[in-house]
CSV table of C-alpha atoms in Angstrom, one decimal:
chain,number,residue,atom,x,y,z
A,1,MET,CA,44.8,-125.2,162.0
A,2,ARG,CA,46.9,-123.7,164.7
A,3,GLN,CA,50.5,-123.2,163.9
A,4,THR,CA,53.1,-124.4,166.4
A,5,PHE,CA,56.8,-125.0,166.2
A,6,GLY,CA,59.1,-128.0,166.9
A,7,SER,CA,60.5,-128.5,170.4
A,8,ALA,CA,63.1,-126.1,171.4
A,9,THR,CA,65.0,-128.9,173.3
A,10,PRO,CA,67.1,-131.0,170.9
A,11,ARG,CA,67.0,-134.7,171.7
A,12,ILE,CA,69.4,-136.0,169.2
A,13,SER,CA,72.1,-134.1,167.3
A,14,LEU,CA,72.7,-134.3,163.6
A,15,GLY,CA,75.8,-136.4,164.4
A,16,LEU,CA,73.7,-139.0,166.2
A,17,ALA,CA,71.2,-138.9,163.3
A,18,MET,CA,74.0,-139.9,161.0
A,19,VAL,CA,74.4,-143.1,163.0
A,20,LEU,CA,70.9,-143.9,161.6
A,21,HIS,CA,69.0,-146.9,163.0
A,22,ALA,CA,71.2,-147.5,166.0
A,23,GLY,CA,70.4,-144.1,167.3
A,24,LEU,CA,66.7,-144.5,166.8
A,25,ALA,CA,66.2,-148.1,167.9
A,26,CYS,CA,64.1,-147.2,170.8
A,27,ALA,CA,61.6,-145.1,168.9
A,28,ASP,CA,58.3,-146.4,167.5
A,29,PRO,CA,58.1,-146.1,163.7
A,30,PRO,CA,55.5,-143.8,162.3
A,31,PRO,CA,52.3,-145.6,161.0
A,32,ARG,CA,52.7,-146.6,157.4
A,33,PHE,CA,50.8,-148.9,155.0
A,34,PRO,CA,52.2,-151.9,153.0
A,35,ASN,CA,54.5,-151.0,150.1
A,36,GLU,CA,51.7,-151.8,147.6
A,37,ALA,CA,49.7,-148.9,148.9
A,38,ILE,CA,49.2,-145.9,146.5
A,39,TRP,CA,51.0,-143.7,148.9
A,40,HIS,CA,54.3,-145.6,148.3
A,41,GLN,CA,54.0,-145.5,144.6
A,42,ASN,CA,57.1,-143.9,143.0
A,43,ILE,CA,55.8,-141.3,140.6
A,44,SER,CA,59.1,-139.8,139.4
A,45,ALA,CA,58.4,-141.2,135.9
A,46,ALA,CA,54.6,-141.0,135.9
A,47,PRO,CA,52.9,-139.3,132.9
A,48,LEU,CA,52.0,-135.6,133.4
A,49,HIS,CA,48.4,-134.5,133.2
A,50,PRO,CA,47.8,-132.9,129.8
A,51,ASN,CA,46.7,-129.7,131.6
A,52,SER,CA,49.5,-129.7,134.1
A,53,THR,CA,51.0,-126.4,133.0
A,54,SER,CA,47.7,-124.6,132.7
A,55,MET,CA,46.6,-125.8,136.1
A,56,ILE,CA,49.8,-124.7,137.7
A,57,ASN,CA,49.7,-121.3,136.0
A,58,THR,CA,46.1,-120.8,137.2
A,59,LEU,CA,47.0,-121.7,140.8
A,60,VAL,CA,49.9,-119.3,140.6
A,61,GLY,CA,47.5,-116.6,139.4
A,62,LEU,CA,45.2,-117.3,142.3
A,63,GLY,CA,48.0,-116.6,144.8
A,64,GLY,CA,49.9,-119.9,144.9
A,65,TRP,CA,50.3,-121.5,148.4
A,66,GLY,CA,48.3,-120.1,151.2
A,67,ASN,CA,49.5,-117.7,153.9
A,68,GLY,CA,51.0,-115.2,151.5
A,69,ASN,CA,52.2,-117.8,149.0
A,70,ARG,CA,54.6,-119.5,151.5
A,71,PHE,CA,55.5,-123.2,151.4
A,72,GLN,CA,55.3,-123.1,155.2
A,73,ILE,CA,55.2,-126.0,157.7
A,74,ASP,CA,52.7,-126.5,160.5
A,75,PHE,CA,53.9,-128.8,163.3
A,76,SER,CA,50.7,-129.0,165.3
A,77,LEU,CA,49.5,-132.6,164.3
A,78,GLN,CA,50.8,-135.2,166.7
A,79,THR,CA,50.5,-139.0,166.4
A,80,TYR,CA,50.6,-141.2,169.4
A,81,PRO,CA,53.1,-143.8,168.2
A,82,ASN,CA,51.8,-147.1,169.6
A,83,ALA,CA,49.2,-147.3,172.4
A,84,PRO,CA,50.1,-150.2,174.6
A,85,ALA,CA,47.7,-153.1,175.3
A,86,GLY,CA,45.4,-152.2,178.2
A,87,THR,CA,45.1,-148.6,177.2
A,88,PRO,CA,41.6,-147.4,178.2
A,89,MET,CA,39.0,-147.4,175.4
A,90,ARG,CA,36.9,-144.3,175.4
A,91,THR,CA,33.4,-144.0,173.9
A,92,VAL,CA,32.9,-141.8,170.9
A,93,VAL,CA,29.7,-139.8,170.6
A,94,PRO,CA,28.5,-137.1,168.1
A,95,HIS,CA,29.8,-133.6,168.4
A,96,GLN,CA,28.2,-132.3,171.6
A,97,GLY,CA,27.6,-128.8,170.3
A,98,SER,CA,25.8,-129.7,167.1
A,99,GLY,CA,25.0,-133.4,167.4
A,100,GLU,CA,26.8,-133.7,164.0
A,101,TYR,CA,28.6,-136.9,163.0
A,102,TYR,CA,29.6,-137.9,159.4
A,103,ASP,CA,27.7,-141.1,158.6
A,104,PRO,CA,28.1,-143.5,156.9
A,105,ASP,CA,31.5,-142.1,156.0
A,106,CYS,CA,33.0,-142.6,159.5
A,107,GLU,CA,32.8,-145.5,161.9
A,108,ASP,CA,29.4,-146.6,163.1
A,109,LEU,CA,28.3,-145.4,166.6
A,110,PRO,CA,28.5,-146.5,169.3
A,111,THR,CA,32.2,-147.1,169.0
A,112,SER,CA,35.4,-146.4,170.9
A,113,MET,CA,39.1,-145.8,170.6
A,114,PRO,CA,42.2,-146.2,172.8
A,115,VAL,CA,43.2,-142.9,174.5
A,116,PRO,CA,46.5,-143.0,176.4
A,117,ALA,CA,46.7,-140.6,179.3
A,118,ASP,CA,49.6,-138.7,177.6
A,119,ALA,CA,47.9,-138.4,174.2
A,120,ALA,CA,47.1,-134.9,172.9
A,121,PHE,CA,44.9,-133.3,170.4
A,122,GLU,CA,46.3,-131.3,167.5
A,123,GLY,CA,48.0,-128.2,168.7
A,124,GLN,CA,47.2,-129.0,172.4
A,125,SER,CA,49.2,-130.3,175.3
A,126,GLY,CA,46.5,-132.7,176.4
A,127,LEU,CA,43.0,-134.1,175.9
A,128,SER,CA,41.0,-130.9,175.7
A,129,CYS,CA,40.3,-129.1,172.4
A,130,ASP,CA,37.9,-126.4,171.3
A,131,ASN,CA,36.2,-128.4,168.6
A,132,ASP,CA,33.7,-125.7,167.8
A,133,SER,CA,36.5,-123.5,166.2
A,134,GLU,CA,39.5,-125.8,165.8
A,135,ASP,CA,40.1,-128.9,163.7
A,136,CYS,CA,41.0,-130.9,166.8
A,137,HIS,CA,42.4,-134.1,165.4
A,138,LEU,CA,43.4,-136.9,167.7
A,139,LEU,CA,45.7,-139.6,166.1
A,140,VAL,CA,46.5,-142.8,167.9
A,141,ARG,CA,48.1,-146.0,166.6
A,142,GLN,CA,47.7,-149.3,168.3
A,143,GLY,CA,49.4,-152.2,166.5
A,144,ASN,CA,47.9,-152.5,163.0
A,145,LEU,CA,45.1,-150.1,163.7
A,146,LEU,CA,45.3,-146.3,163.3
A,147,TYR,CA,42.5,-144.3,164.9
A,148,GLU,CA,42.0,-140.8,163.4
A,149,LEU,CA,39.4,-138.6,165.2
A,150,TYR,CA,38.3,-135.3,163.7
A,151,SER,CA,36.7,-132.3,165.4
A,152,GLY,CA,37.0,-134.0,168.8
A,153,ASN,CA,37.1,-133.1,172.5
A,154,TYR,CA,37.4,-135.3,175.6
A,155,SER,CA,35.1,-134.5,178.4
A,156,GLY,CA,33.3,-136.4,181.1
A,157,GLY,CA,35.0,-139.6,180.2
A,158,VAL,CA,33.8,-139.6,176.5
A,159,LEU,CA,35.1,-138.3,173.2
A,160,ASN,CA,32.7,-136.2,171.1
A,161,ALA,CA,33.6,-135.7,167.5
A,162,ARG,CA,32.3,-135.3,163.9
A,163,CYS,CA,34.2,-138.3,162.6
A,164,LEU,CA,36.3,-141.3,163.7
A,165,VAL,CA,38.1,-143.4,161.1
A,166,ILE,CA,39.9,-146.6,161.9
A,167,TRP,CA,42.5,-147.5,159.3
A,168,GLN,CA,44.0,-151.0,158.9
A,169,LEU,CA,47.7,-150.4,158.4
A,170,ASN,CA,48.2,-153.9,157.0
A,171,ALA,CA,45.5,-153.4,154.4
A,172,VAL,CA,45.8,-152.5,150.7
A,173,TYR,CA,42.9,-150.2,150.1
A,174,PRO,CA,41.2,-150.0,146.7
A,175,PRO,CA,41.5,-146.8,144.4
A,176,GLU,CA,38.5,-145.3,146.1
A,177,GLY,CA,40.0,-145.7,149.6
A,178,ARG,CA,37.4,-146.3,152.3
A,179,GLY,CA,34.7,-145.6,149.7
A,180,GLU,CA,33.5,-143.4,146.9
A,181,HIS,CA,32.4,-140.0,148.1
A,182,CYS,CA,33.5,-140.9,151.7
A,183,THR,CA,35.3,-138.5,153.9
A,184,SER,CA,37.7,-139.3,156.7
A,185,GLY,CA,39.6,-137.3,159.3
A,186,ASP,CA,40.8,-135.4,156.2
A,187,ALA,CA,38.4,-133.9,153.7
A,188,ALA,CA,39.9,-135.7,150.8
A,189,GLY,CA,39.2,-139.1,152.5
A,190,PHE,CA,42.9,-139.6,153.0
A,191,PRO,CA,44.6,-141.1,156.0
A,192,ILE,CA,46.5,-138.4,157.9
A,193,ALA,CA,49.3,-139.8,160.0
A,194,PRO,CA,50.8,-142.0,157.2
A,195,LEU,CA,51.2,-138.8,155.0
A,196,LEU,CA,52.9,-136.7,157.6
A,197,VAL,CA,56.7,-136.1,157.7
A,198,ASN,CA,58.1,-137.5,161.0
A,199,ALA,CA,61.3,-136.3,162.6
A,200,ASP,CA,62.6,-139.8,163.3
A,201,GLU,CA,62.1,-141.0,159.7
A,202,VAL,CA,64.0,-137.9,158.4
A,203,ALA,CA,66.8,-138.4,160.9
A,204,ALA,CA,67.1,-142.1,159.8
A,205,LYS,CA,67.7,-141.0,156.2
A,206,VAL,CA,70.0,-138.1,156.7
A,207,GLY,CA,73.2,-140.2,156.6
A,208,ILE,CA,72.1,-142.1,153.4
A,209,ALA,CA,73.1,-140.6,150.1
A,210,ASN,CA,70.3,-139.7,147.7
A,211,SER,CA,67.7,-141.0,150.2
A,212,ASP,CA,64.0,-140.2,150.5
A,213,LEU,CA,61.1,-141.1,152.8
A,214,GLY,CA,59.3,-143.4,150.5
A,215,HIS,CA,55.8,-142.0,150.7
A,216,ALA,CA,53.6,-139.1,149.5
A,217,ILE,CA,53.3,-136.0,151.7
A,218,ARG,CA,50.1,-134.3,152.7
A,219,PHE,CA,49.5,-130.6,151.8
A,220,VAL,CA,46.6,-128.2,151.9
A,221,LEU,CA,45.4,-125.1,150.0
A,222,PRO,CA,42.8,-122.4,150.6
A,223,ASN,CA,39.4,-123.6,149.3
A,224,PRO,CA,39.1,-120.7,146.8
A,225,ARG,CA,42.2,-122.0,145.0
A,226,MET,CA,40.8,-125.5,144.4
A,227,ALA,CA,38.8,-126.3,141.3
A,228,THR,CA,35.0,-126.6,140.9
A,229,ASP,CA,33.0,-127.6,137.9
A,230,ALA,CA,29.2,-127.5,137.9
A,231,SER,CA,28.9,-129.7,134.8
A,232,LEU,CA,30.1,-132.8,136.7
A,233,GLY,CA,27.0,-132.9,138.8
A,234,GLY,CA,28.7,-132.4,142.2
A,235,VAL,CA,27.2,-130.5,145.1
A,236,GLY,CA,28.0,-126.8,144.5
A,237,GLY,CA,30.3,-127.9,141.7
A,238,ARG,CA,32.6,-129.7,144.1
A,239,LEU,CA,34.9,-132.3,142.6
A,240,TYR,CA,38.0,-134.4,143.3
A,241,VAL,CA,40.5,-136.7,141.6
A,242,ARG,CA,42.3,-139.9,142.7
A,243,PRO,CA,43.7,-140.7,145.1
A,244,ALA,CA,41.0,-138.7,146.9
A,245,SER,CA,37.5,-140.1,147.6
A,246,HIS,CA,35.9,-136.9,148.7
A,247,ALA,CA,36.0,-133.1,148.4
A,248,GLY,CA,35.3,-130.6,151.2
A,249,GLY,CA,34.5,-127.1,150.2
A,250,PRO,CA,36.5,-126.1,147.1
A,251,SER,CA,35.3,-122.9,145.5
A,252,GLY,CA,37.8,-122.0,142.9
A,253,PRO,CA,37.7,-121.7,139.1
A,254,ILE,CA,37.5,-124.8,136.8
A,255,GLY,CA,41.1,-124.4,135.6
A,256,THR,CA,42.9,-124.7,138.8
A,257,VAL,CA,44.0,-127.9,140.7
A,258,PRO,CA,41.4,-130.2,142.1
A,259,TYR,CA,41.0,-131.8,145.5
A,260,GLY,CA,43.3,-134.9,145.7
A,261,VAL,CA,45.7,-133.7,143.1
A,262,ARG,CA,49.2,-135.3,143.2
A,263,MET,CA,51.9,-132.8,142.4
A,264,ARG,CA,55.6,-133.7,141.8
A,265,LEU,CA,58.5,-131.4,142.5
A,266,LYS,CA,60.4,-130.9,139.2
A,267,SER,CA,63.5,-133.1,138.8
A,268,ASN,CA,65.7,-130.0,138.0
A,269,PHE,CA,64.8,-128.1,141.3
A,270,ASN,CA,68.0,-126.7,142.7
A,271,MET,CA,68.2,-128.0,146.3
A,272,SER,CA,72.0,-127.4,146.7
A,273,GLY,CA,71.4,-124.7,149.3
A,274,TYR,CA,69.3,-126.9,151.6
A,275,SER,CA,70.5,-129.0,154.6
A,276,ALA,CA,70.8,-132.7,154.3
A,277,ALA,CA,67.5,-133.2,156.2
A,278,ALA,CA,65.6,-130.8,154.0
A,279,GLN,CA,67.0,-132.5,150.9
A,280,VAL,CA,65.6,-135.8,152.1
A,281,ILE,CA,62.2,-134.2,152.1
A,282,LEU,CA,62.6,-132.5,148.8
A,283,ARG,CA,63.7,-135.7,147.1
A,284,THR,CA,60.6,-137.3,148.5
A,285,MET,CA,58.5,-134.7,146.8
A,286,GLN,CA,60.2,-135.4,143.5
A,287,ARG,CA,59.7,-139.2,143.8
A,288,TYR,CA,56.4,-139.6,145.7
A,289,GLY,CA,54.8,-136.2,145.4
A,290,ILE,CA,52.5,-134.2,147.5
A,291,VAL,CA,48.7,-134.8,147.7
A,292,LEU,CA,46.0,-132.2,148.3
A,293,ALA,CA,44.3,-133.4,151.4
A,294,ASP,CA,42.3,-130.5,152.9
A,295,GLY,CA,41.5,-126.8,152.9
A,296,GLY,CA,43.7,-124.5,154.9
A,297,ASN,CA,46.3,-121.8,154.8
A,298,ILE,CA,49.6,-123.5,155.8
A,299,ALA,CA,50.7,-125.7,153.0
A,300,LEU,CA,52.7,-128.5,154.8
A,301,THR,CA,51.8,-130.4,157.9
A,302,PHE,CA,54.7,-132.3,159.6
A,303,GLU,CA,54.2,-134.4,162.7
A,304,SER,CA,55.0,-132.8,166.0
A,305,ASP,CA,58.2,-134.1,167.6
A,306,ARG,CA,56.3,-134.6,170.9
A,307,TYR,CA,56.7,-138.4,170.7
A,308,THR,CA,59.9,-138.8,168.6
A,309,SER,CA,63.5,-139.3,169.6
A,310,ALA,CA,64.7,-136.7,167.0
A,311,SER,CA,63.6,-133.1,167.2
A,312,TRP,CA,63.0,-130.7,164.3
A,313,ASP,CA,65.4,-128.2,165.9
A,314,SER,CA,68.2,-130.8,165.9
A,315,LEU,CA,67.4,-131.5,162.2
A,316,GLY,CA,67.5,-127.8,161.3
A,317,ILE,CA,63.9,-127.9,160.1
A,318,GLU,CA,61.6,-125.1,161.0
A,319,ALA,CA,58.4,-123.5,159.8
A,320,ARG,CA,60.0,-121.4,157.1
A,321,THR,CA,62.7,-123.8,155.9
A,322,PHE,CA,61.2,-123.9,152.4
A,323,VAL,CA,60.3,-120.2,152.4
A,324,ASP,CA,63.4,-118.2,153.3
A,325,VAL,CA,66.5,-117.8,151.2
A,326,VAL,CA,69.4,-119.2,153.3
A,327,ASN,CA,72.8,-120.2,151.9
A,328,GLY,CA,71.6,-119.6,148.4
A,329,SER,CA,68.6,-121.9,148.7
A,330,THR,CA,65.7,-121.5,146.4
A,331,PRO,CA,62.2,-120.9,148.0
A,332,VAL,CA,59.8,-123.6,147.0
A,333,LEU,CA,57.1,-122.2,144.8
A,334,VAL,CA,54.0,-123.7,143.1
A,335,SER,CA,55.8,-123.1,139.8
A,336,HIS,CA,58.4,-125.7,140.8
A,337,PHE,CA,55.8,-128.5,140.7
A,338,GLU,CA,54.0,-130.4,137.9
A,339,ILE,CA,50.9,-132.4,138.0
A,340,ILE,CA,50.7,-136.2,137.3
A,341,ASP,CA,47.7,-137.7,135.6
A,342,THR,CA,45.7,-139.7,138.2
A,343,GLY,CA,42.4,-139.9,136.2
A,344,ALA,CA,39.2,-138.1,135.5
A,345,ARG,CA,37.6,-135.5,137.8
A,346,ILE,CA,34.7,-136.8,139.9
A,347,GLY,CA,31.7,-134.7,140.9
A,348,GLU,CA,31.2,-134.8,144.7
A,349,THR,CA,27.7,-136.0,145.5
A,350,TRP,CA,28.4,-136.6,149.2
A,351,ASN,CA,26.6,-140.0,148.9
A,352,CYS,CA,29.2,-142.2,150.5
A,353,VAL,CA,29.4,-145.8,149.5
A,354,ARG,CA,31.8,-147.7,151.7
A,355,SER,CA,34.3,-150.1,150.1
A,356,THR,CA,35.9,-153.3,151.3
A,357,VAL,CA,39.7,-153.7,151.8
A,358,ASN,CA,42.2,-156.4,151.1
A,359,VAL,CA,44.2,-157.4,154.3
A,360,PRO,CA,47.2,-159.4,153.2
A,361,ASP,CA,48.5,-162.3,155.3
A,362,LEU,CA,51.4,-160.5,156.7
A,363,ILE,CA,52.8,-159.0,159.9
A,364,PHE,CA,53.3,-155.3,160.1
A,365,ALA,CA,57.0,-154.5,160.2
A,366,ASP,CA,57.9,-152.2,163.1
A,367,GLY,CA,60.9,-150.5,161.5
A,368,PHE,CA,62.1,-148.1,158.9
A,369,GLU,CA,62.8,-149.2,155.3
């Protein structure tokens, strides 16, 4: 994925962020699932996996985080916060270069999604993306529906893509998500936007002592650092663990971390040298963890501040916030994490079996917790 940085033009100051909700009342909230969703499970006291230490040590030995073992942030993913009624619906067709579309994992074709005129693909300023060489995600929320397009481009009035997934934000998905062995816009089968860190949600928590974001955070690793095991019967030894429902192309040794792993920042991590905004994010990693969503080199993916009221610059968050030693801060390393037990490893057959979801009789709350 292309690395970009937060806007250089601050839109709210840290002082205004301290005012909390009043200062952010005009901003649409980021898309989130009901509190019962697995992503909102507080794992601060969850049991460790019996092989937590050995898996962490193996990952460290393989090089740790990608991009030179840096816990770096990519700001290129952008979520359109809430497409208004009447937004044009655009037809989705298979990737024009290869004719490839992931079926039955993704939505049946023909289908369509709302595309606001000012929406933008990942790392782009508009609706054009080189989906032969880039990930090219397009993320658009409209009410209770979240549209996540992967490997897409908009041309000639249509979208061509390798996958479109429509998530129901008022649904409680089963343990296998959208279905066993089913991918999504992310290789692990995860939703993307609900696992991103959003500038407005961080700004809303800065003035609250001991606060966190209340949801797990997406991260990625290079494929050679993710586990494989031929004995599980998966294609090429590929495997995953819950909360994942799919594995992309892991190619690492059996003893390292698997696709979908949920890692928790240790409770004794020294965050005293970090800013208030960074501490909100670190506490979130201690209480809700980080989940391995895809293969790639830049570990963390935060939402672009293109559509938010707060900017990353105003919050003091930049690409190397958790990498560089500033004011005595401790760089965040793989060894500062531990692995919770989320169940057995599952061999990836790529034979997707779609699941059904439970949609509660509730109205999606447009606001922060």
